[in-house]
């Protein structure tokens, strides 16, 4: 694609057109982030002009980010081939250990967060980390470390004429990156004629054509400590080629090589709503922005009215002496006046009830439109009973299930690439320990290059990320109690199979999650003859005749947020009519 001057001219014309079209989405992303951080963060000459006292963008961002990526995932590595299940278990231990040592959690949060404001872009690859001896030949070979890097939308370009972000639709995709100028000039994988002509970049916080980047919000006029140069890397799926270039179409590529990494190329995209026949998705923040702005506009207007509110004592002309007595009197001091009916307090300006009612209704609308944020954040009960709240919570989860499923699918793709690189390392031997099933024993494992010989596809591995959602101690207790209820009818059958339910361990976990070690002090084991013990799982028989009273109780829904909002609005509008 970039072999001739004619092909380079054609490519750069398309790339520059795509960069121009992307500018709108980059500007929208910057505005979303502006609204989230407000005026009290960073120092820039293009910050927010006024306050956002009701920061719905920040609230939604925090709630969804916690829901979608609360912690670093673990992975299950499974295979349907019996002969490879042991090596799959070993690979799972090695990969999860690598996750624990890395910054995967922060990386995933930045990626998902970028998807809420525009498009999240993740690049997964291999970077040289050192040299190691080949166990077969004794030759010293370079080995690499797997990395996953977030690419800013400000530094990104893809074929904007594509109808989706599918690899078979995109002609090209790539990103701008920087590196020390001296390092670029000494890089022997770059063409000597081109690298010798590289020059230091002019500014560190502007993109093409001087477009400001989000990073300059935190600190404007950034200065490079050492001379840096901006370069571009492009992946062309149809050719399965990677090109590294300068920003000049007259320059030949600095480097070009065939892509030999995992299938699908180096990039994974995070987004939540595709727009038909368009490659740029609609970010969730686009649906939050209008209400966020309207509520803050009206709120700030009423805040100004509240500041300008005043109360004055008015009196009939000629009663100046009486009015002055009232002004000078202390609280509860008795004073005598000639014409008390001529004096009264008058209130001017102040918050208008109709606007306050509008704000209350708009906040309720925003809460619903954003997916019932208050319920997801645990900020308020949404119904008068715990059972109803549980059902509402399940429905709220259903509304966000598509987002959770998309994050899962995209994360799965990233970890498949990471596992692919670990598997195909020709030099390194991975050593760890693995706990044996149903025991506390463990065995040492060693994954050598010979163990990993063969095509990745031959093993038919399935990489499944899990444990990304936060689980509080209360949720863990509820799950333990649920397990207890499920196991109760089967306890006798378990005993016949040689298994038992460890009640002591159950209580220890409960005490741990409740942070109440006293539980173990008040519940003690009781020694009694075995023949007197009732078999576990056997229920006490009920009397043949029993009497049960059923009471139906009507509970007012007045304590729910919806009812409270309705009551507040009615009360405020009633004030208007007075």
XYZ file of C-alpha atoms in Angstrom:
578
model
C 0.000 0.000 0.000
C 2.898 2.403 0.687
C 5.507 1.018 -1.677
C 5.293 3.748 -4.346
C 4.922 7.507 -4.257
C 1.583 7.235 -6.034
C 0.218 4.743 -3.483
C 1.513 6.882 -0.602
C -0.170 9.986 -2.020
C -3.443 8.107 -2.327
C -3.119 6.684 1.210
C -2.277 10.014 2.856
C -5.186 11.707 1.058
C -7.537 9.120 2.589
C -5.828 9.268 5.985
C -5.986 13.061 6.172
C -9.663 12.977 5.208
C -10.312 10.445 7.990
C -8.403 12.600 10.503
C -10.585 15.581 9.571
C -13.771 13.545 10.035
C -12.542 12.190 13.352
C -12.008 15.730 14.642
C -15.718 16.083 15.473
C -15.709 12.946 17.638
C -12.478 14.012 19.313
C -13.993 17.417 20.129
C -17.098 15.769 21.589
C -14.917 13.477 23.710
C -12.970 16.445 25.054
C -16.212 18.219 25.940
C -17.551 15.152 27.760
C -14.346 15.012 29.808
C -14.479 18.782 30.376
C -17.939 18.439 31.855
C -16.836 15.539 34.056
C -13.777 17.232 35.595
C -15.361 20.715 35.831
C -13.430 23.919 36.480
C -11.715 22.830 39.693
C -9.220 20.425 38.138
C -6.148 21.118 36.075
C -4.837 24.390 34.800
C -5.538 25.252 31.228
C -6.548 28.270 29.179
C -9.468 26.359 27.716
C -11.182 24.952 30.797
C -14.825 25.022 31.859
C -16.198 28.564 32.116
C -18.563 27.875 35.017
C -19.374 25.375 37.726
C -21.257 22.096 37.320
C -22.769 21.706 40.800
C -24.882 18.715 39.704
C -22.220 16.602 37.991
C -24.249 13.802 36.403
C -21.454 12.897 33.980
C -19.046 12.161 36.826
C -21.683 10.209 38.757
C -22.605 8.015 35.783
C -18.959 7.450 34.858
C -18.031 6.302 38.363
C -21.063 4.033 38.778
C -20.693 2.309 35.409
C -16.927 1.948 35.662
C -17.287 0.228 39.026
C -20.023 -1.993 37.672
C -18.150 -2.986 34.511
C -14.541 -3.256 35.762
C -14.389 -3.356 39.549
C -11.238 -5.455 39.661
C -8.664 -7.212 37.520
C -10.111 -10.351 35.934
C -8.896 -13.874 36.244
C -9.067 -16.234 33.281
C -10.204 -19.791 32.793
C -8.327 -21.690 30.093
C -10.364 -24.645 28.930
C -10.102 -27.212 26.165
C -12.377 -29.973 24.942
C -9.370 -32.198 24.196
C -8.737 -34.517 27.130
C -5.008 -34.888 26.460
C -4.476 -31.129 26.779
C -6.511 -30.415 29.947
C -3.503 -30.681 32.281
C -1.438 -28.256 30.240
C -4.468 -25.935 30.014
C -4.640 -25.910 33.832
C -0.924 -25.068 34.000
C -1.299 -22.298 31.430
C -4.211 -20.871 33.438
C -2.050 -20.608 36.574
C 0.767 -18.929 34.646
C -1.557 -16.435 32.958
C -3.359 -15.483 36.167
C -0.025 -14.982 37.909
C 1.011 -12.669 35.078
C -2.234 -10.707 35.526
C -1.506 -10.268 39.248
C 1.932 -8.843 38.469
C 0.687 -6.434 35.810
C -1.429 -3.273 35.756
C -4.255 -4.990 33.887
C -6.973 -3.549 36.139
C -5.953 0.067 35.477
C -5.518 -0.682 31.798
C -9.031 -2.144 31.500
C -10.581 0.754 33.435
C -8.990 3.311 31.117
C -10.117 1.308 28.089
C -13.739 0.969 29.244
C -13.757 4.614 30.390
C -12.638 5.702 26.918
C -15.527 3.712 25.452
C -17.999 5.759 27.514
C -16.750 9.009 25.968
C -15.955 7.964 22.411
C -14.011 4.882 21.403
C -11.727 2.742 23.539
C -8.698 1.412 21.656
C -6.415 -1.289 23.059
C -3.190 -2.381 21.453
C -1.719 -5.729 22.546
C 1.766 -6.739 21.520
C 5.218 -7.844 22.537
C 8.142 -5.644 23.508
C 11.710 -6.824 24.007
C 12.576 -7.252 27.685
C 15.941 -9.035 27.637
C 17.989 -11.970 26.360
C 17.714 -15.615 27.357
C 19.484 -18.792 26.293
C 17.654 -21.142 23.951
C 17.496 -24.502 25.808
C 17.785 -26.396 22.519
C 20.648 -24.590 20.766
C 22.294 -22.617 23.569
C 21.982 -19.484 21.465
C 21.124 -16.223 23.229
C 17.783 -15.036 21.943
C 15.692 -11.970 22.793
C 12.548 -12.526 24.814
C 9.633 -10.182 25.153
C 7.064 -9.022 27.656
C 3.418 -8.876 26.684
C 1.886 -5.412 26.915
C -1.624 -4.022 26.473
C -1.675 -0.286 25.856
C -4.555 2.178 25.646
C -4.458 4.367 22.553
C -6.024 7.824 22.881
C -8.652 8.777 20.330
C -6.631 11.988 19.845
C -3.762 9.862 18.506
C -5.899 7.480 16.425
C -7.000 7.152 12.822
C -8.929 4.547 10.879
C -10.640 4.397 7.515
C -13.711 6.576 8.158
C -15.321 5.419 4.916
C -15.798 1.980 6.492
C -19.339 0.993 7.524
C -18.249 -0.623 10.801
C -15.186 -1.396 12.917
C -15.028 -4.976 11.665
C -11.610 -5.975 10.327
C -13.047 -6.932 6.950
C -14.473 -3.397 6.605
C -11.452 -1.338 7.675
C -8.840 -0.727 4.976
C -6.340 0.599 7.511
C -6.054 1.668 11.150
C -3.215 3.095 13.161
C -1.979 5.473 15.798
C 0.562 8.181 16.380
C 3.287 7.419 18.897
C 6.396 9.179 20.110
C 9.903 7.993 20.872
C 13.211 9.638 21.762
C 14.777 11.186 18.669
C 18.194 9.602 19.321
C 16.606 6.178 19.746
C 14.722 6.535 16.472
C 17.866 7.581 14.609
C 19.764 4.586 15.993
C 17.018 2.027 15.361
C 18.478 -0.377 12.821
C 15.027 -1.734 11.892
C 14.280 1.706 10.386
C 15.546 2.655 6.928
C 18.773 4.575 7.380
C 18.015 7.222 4.767
C 14.702 8.137 6.427
C 15.752 7.903 10.082
C 18.732 10.200 9.491
C 16.301 12.908 8.361
C 14.094 12.757 11.478
C 13.738 16.030 13.418
C 12.473 16.937 16.866
C 8.740 17.610 17.148
C 7.610 21.151 17.843
C 5.085 20.643 20.675
C 4.033 17.793 22.932
C 0.358 18.543 23.490
C -1.016 19.250 20.030
C -2.096 16.868 17.349
C -2.131 17.345 13.622
C -2.927 20.908 12.521
C -2.439 22.149 16.075
C -5.521 20.365 17.451
C -5.393 20.323 21.233
C -5.348 16.950 22.951
C -7.185 15.916 26.105
C -3.878 15.520 27.941
C -3.306 19.294 27.758
C -6.302 19.816 30.064
C -4.124 18.782 33.006
C -1.148 20.963 32.103
C -0.853 23.243 29.112
C 2.382 23.962 27.260
C 4.029 20.642 28.105
C 7.742 20.544 27.382
C 9.712 17.450 26.406
C 12.582 16.585 28.744
C 14.523 15.082 25.843
C 14.097 15.572 22.084
C 11.159 13.468 20.848
C 9.818 12.579 17.425
C 6.250 11.685 16.408
C 5.782 8.638 14.180
C 2.805 6.655 12.899
C 2.134 2.904 12.868
C -0.564 1.453 10.600
C -2.052 -2.026 10.356
C -3.519 -3.028 6.980
C -5.732 -6.130 7.446
C -6.142 -6.970 3.761
C -2.350 -7.165 3.311
C -1.663 -8.417 6.836
C 1.091 -5.794 6.943
C 2.312 -3.213 9.456
C 3.884 0.083 8.358
C 5.817 2.645 10.429
C 5.999 6.101 8.820
C 6.648 9.756 9.448
C 3.847 12.277 8.895
C 5.185 13.202 5.451
C 3.699 11.496 2.425
C 6.892 12.021 0.423
C 8.861 9.849 2.883
C 9.130 6.126 2.338
C 8.012 3.953 5.288
C 10.604 3.747 8.042
C 9.756 0.057 8.407
C 7.277 -2.462 7.047
C 6.774 -6.075 8.050
C 4.248 -8.870 7.868
C 1.940 -9.221 10.861
C 2.770 -12.540 12.537
C 0.886 -11.998 15.789
C -2.524 -13.311 16.844
C -5.429 -13.359 14.434
C -7.317 -10.090 14.138
C -4.324 -7.779 14.421
C -3.021 -5.790 17.382
C -6.116 -3.664 18.142
C -9.326 -4.244 20.102
C -12.142 -1.684 20.292
C -14.406 -0.868 23.234
C -17.764 0.698 22.441
C -21.367 0.209 23.543
C -23.725 1.187 20.719
C -23.041 0.753 17.021
C -24.618 3.135 14.529
C -25.732 1.437 11.355
C -23.408 1.943 8.374
C -20.946 4.017 10.413
C -17.592 3.120 11.903
C -17.886 5.485 14.888
C -20.156 4.293 17.716
C -22.456 6.371 19.919
C -20.906 6.698 23.392
C -23.100 6.556 26.535
C -21.989 10.090 27.486
C -23.809 11.428 24.400
C -27.086 10.325 25.995
C -26.171 11.914 29.339
C -24.997 15.285 28.096
C -28.238 17.146 27.313
C -29.912 16.518 30.671
C -26.626 17.233 32.463
C -26.435 20.650 30.796
C -30.117 21.534 31.230
C -30.159 20.661 34.925
C -26.971 22.594 35.621
C -28.169 25.627 33.640
C -31.433 25.873 35.607
C -29.739 24.990 38.893
C -27.107 27.720 38.505
C -29.816 30.216 37.563
C -31.753 29.418 40.729
C -28.535 29.473 42.768
C -27.989 33.024 41.542
C -31.582 33.888 42.464
C -30.962 32.474 45.930
C -27.857 34.669 46.305
C -29.863 37.748 45.266
C -32.787 36.979 47.537
C -33.544 39.664 50.107
C -36.158 40.491 52.732
C -37.074 44.115 53.450
C -39.305 45.765 56.039
C -41.784 48.016 54.234
C -43.988 50.581 55.942
C -46.399 53.339 55.097
C -44.851 56.733 54.567
C -45.030 58.802 57.731
C -44.344 55.816 60.007
C -40.583 56.236 59.823
C -40.197 56.385 63.599
C -42.112 53.115 64.131
C -40.107 51.364 61.402
C -36.833 52.478 62.919
C -37.910 51.137 66.316
C -38.510 47.711 64.749
C -35.137 47.748 62.985
C -33.248 48.751 66.144
C -35.046 46.346 68.515
C -33.337 43.174 69.726
C -34.885 39.768 69.307
C -38.014 39.359 71.540
C -37.691 42.929 72.778
C -41.071 44.598 73.457
C -41.587 47.799 71.485
C -44.496 50.152 71.139
C -45.583 51.448 67.758
C -48.488 53.583 66.609
C -49.471 51.724 63.442
C -48.204 48.095 63.403
C -50.471 47.173 60.475
C -48.524 49.492 58.195
C -45.352 47.378 58.486
C -44.589 43.944 57.039
C -41.729 41.888 55.603
C -41.453 41.704 51.800
C -39.412 39.008 50.073
C -37.733 39.709 46.744
C -36.108 37.338 44.230
C -35.190 33.926 45.687
C -35.642 30.419 44.311
C -38.763 30.014 42.176
C -40.873 26.965 43.069
C -41.683 26.114 39.432
C -37.992 25.942 38.510
C -37.177 23.901 41.602
C -39.976 21.486 40.658
C -38.484 21.266 37.158
C -35.044 20.439 38.624
C -36.518 17.718 40.864
C -38.361 16.121 37.943
C -35.336 16.418 35.657
C -33.092 14.689 38.212
C -35.578 11.833 38.431
C -35.698 11.632 34.631
C -31.885 11.641 34.453
C -31.692 8.855 37.031
C -34.015 6.697 34.925
C -32.462 7.594 31.582
C -28.980 6.758 32.858
C -30.066 3.278 33.921
C -31.338 3.870 37.486
C -28.010 5.120 38.780
C -29.173 5.601 42.356
C -30.080 1.935 42.631
C -26.848 0.741 41.024
C -24.833 3.038 43.265
C -26.745 1.964 46.379
C -27.543 5.596 47.193
C -31.204 5.107 48.080
C -33.885 2.480 48.424
C -36.103 2.469 45.364
C -39.084 0.618 46.893
C -40.673 0.139 50.306
C -39.545 -3.472 50.739
C -36.242 -5.310 50.355
C -37.882 -7.883 48.051
C -39.110 -5.217 45.658
C -35.700 -3.544 45.745
C -34.137 -6.885 44.842
C -36.443 -7.180 41.820
C -35.688 -3.598 40.764
C -31.978 -4.288 41.113
C -32.329 -7.326 38.868
C -34.147 -5.203 36.280
C -31.497 -2.477 36.504
C -28.878 -5.150 35.943
C -30.857 -6.371 32.929
C -30.755 -2.856 31.457
C -26.966 -2.784 31.766
C -26.472 -6.452 30.850
C -25.675 -5.591 27.245
C -22.864 -3.311 28.428
C -21.531 -6.032 30.728
C -21.708 -8.621 27.924
C -19.864 -6.325 25.524
C -17.086 -5.636 28.041
C -16.800 -9.389 28.635
C -16.557 -10.186 24.909
C -13.998 -7.459 24.203
C -11.931 -8.363 27.280
C -11.966 -11.981 26.135
C -10.419 -10.915 22.827
C -7.653 -8.966 24.605
C -6.751 -11.893 26.846
C -6.790 -14.322 23.947
C -4.107 -12.171 22.338
C -2.112 -11.994 25.577
C -2.277 -15.783 26.040
C -1.257 -16.262 22.417
C 1.955 -14.313 23.014
C 2.778 -16.215 26.188
C 2.173 -19.489 24.423
C 4.367 -18.695 21.423
C 7.400 -17.432 23.367
C 10.213 -19.564 21.862
C 12.642 -19.109 24.763
C 11.119 -18.712 28.185
C 10.106 -21.443 30.615
C 7.267 -20.496 32.964
C 7.380 -21.990 36.456
C 4.762 -21.821 39.198
C 2.720 -23.984 41.565
C -0.810 -25.305 41.149
C -3.157 -26.514 43.881
C -4.543 -30.005 43.336
C -8.359 -30.226 43.089
C -10.197 -30.946 46.366
C -6.960 -30.844 48.367
C -4.634 -28.367 49.998
C -1.665 -29.977 48.276
C 0.133 -28.336 45.435
C 2.499 -29.382 42.681
C 5.225 -27.469 40.874
C 4.535 -26.784 37.246
C 6.889 -25.926 34.440
C 5.781 -24.852 30.973
C 8.709 -25.200 28.593
C 8.822 -24.159 24.933
C 8.626 -27.883 24.078
C 5.411 -28.225 26.089
C 3.970 -25.369 24.075
C 5.098 -26.743 20.732
C 2.427 -26.925 18.095
C -0.169 -24.590 16.729
C -2.262 -22.619 19.214
C -5.427 -23.638 17.366
C -4.559 -27.321 17.772
C -5.172 -27.126 21.522
C -8.604 -25.539 20.982
C -8.221 -23.408 24.105
C -11.102 -21.202 25.250
C -10.045 -18.105 27.211
C -12.789 -17.004 29.611
C -12.274 -13.846 31.744
C -14.242 -13.671 34.988
C -14.375 -11.961 38.395
C -14.383 -8.429 36.966
C -17.376 -7.251 39.031
C -17.005 -6.062 42.613
C -18.436 -8.294 45.330
C -18.834 -6.723 48.736
C -18.592 -8.754 51.974
C -22.399 -8.488 52.262
C -22.778 -10.020 48.804
C -20.365 -12.792 49.727
C -22.381 -13.533 52.889
C -25.587 -13.638 50.856
C -23.976 -16.089 48.442
C -22.778 -18.247 51.334
C -26.250 -18.250 52.863
C -27.770 -19.116 49.503
C -25.354 -22.015 49.130
C -26.303 -23.172 52.633
C -29.998 -23.182 51.705
C -29.308 -25.074 48.479
C -27.189 -27.696 50.189
C -29.503 -28.309 53.169
C -31.811 -30.812 51.389
C -28.773 -32.720 50.080
C -26.742 -32.993 53.305
C -27.780 -36.568 54.001
C -26.956 -37.599 50.435
C -23.592 -35.842 50.748
C -22.809 -37.806 53.917
C -23.618 -41.063 52.161
C -21.130 -40.019 49.466
C -18.419 -39.338 52.037
C -18.787 -35.551 51.995
C -19.770 -33.183 54.780
C -20.645 -29.538 55.188
C -18.056 -27.755 57.342
C -20.200 -25.551 59.603
C -17.146 -24.280 61.466
C -15.609 -22.982 58.251
C -18.970 -21.442 57.332
C -19.080 -19.544 60.635
C -15.453 -18.451 60.251
C -16.197 -16.973 56.833
C -19.289 -15.237 58.169
C -17.310 -13.769 61.052
C -14.602 -12.623 58.616
C -16.975 -10.927 56.139
C -19.002 -9.325 58.946
C -15.795 -8.256 60.680
C -17.238 -9.699 63.875
C -14.835 -12.254 65.346
C -17.131 -12.339 68.422
C -19.410 -14.677 66.456
C -16.880 -17.449 67.083
C -16.944 -16.667 70.814
C -20.703 -17.078 71.230
C -21.076 -20.214 69.107
C -19.145 -23.146 70.591
C -19.013 -26.831 69.630
C -21.141 -29.013 71.899
C -20.032 -32.512 72.850
C -22.854 -35.037 73.062
C -23.264 -38.773 72.497
C -23.464 -39.536 68.816
C -26.632 -41.602 69.267
C -28.419 -38.518 70.584
C -27.524 -36.403 67.576
C -30.191 -35.860 64.972
C -28.980 -36.874 61.507
C -27.924 -33.870 59.467
C -30.504 -32.985 56.882
C -33.378 -34.712 58.702
C -36.197 -32.289 59.368
C -38.251 -32.246 62.546
C -41.666 -33.642 61.734
C -44.574 -31.262 62.068
C -47.708 -32.066 63.998
C -50.360 -33.644 61.777
C -52.691 -30.693 62.447
C -51.354 -27.172 62.358
C -52.921 -23.741 62.267
C -51.461 -20.908 60.269
C -52.646 -17.294 60.132
C -51.975 -15.286 57.007
C -52.014 -11.498 57.278
C -52.064 -9.317 54.208
C -50.573 -5.885 54.821
C -50.883 -2.935 52.471
C -47.676 -0.863 52.468
C -47.662 2.697 51.225
C -45.221 3.426 48.435
C -44.720 6.965 49.657
C -41.116 6.295 50.677
C -39.893 5.473 47.194
C -37.908 8.088 45.214
C -40.629 8.272 42.551
C -43.294 8.950 45.178
C -41.056 11.431 46.956
C -40.400 13.271 43.692
C -44.122 13.429 42.950
C -44.867 14.748 46.434
C -42.103 17.351 46.186
C -43.307 18.565 42.795
C -46.920 18.809 43.990
C -45.816 20.705 47.091
C -43.670 23.130 45.093
C -46.346 23.759 42.504
C -48.814 24.293 45.349
C -46.566 27.053 46.665
C -46.927 28.830 43.316
C -50.698 28.970 43.570
C -50.609 30.568 47.028
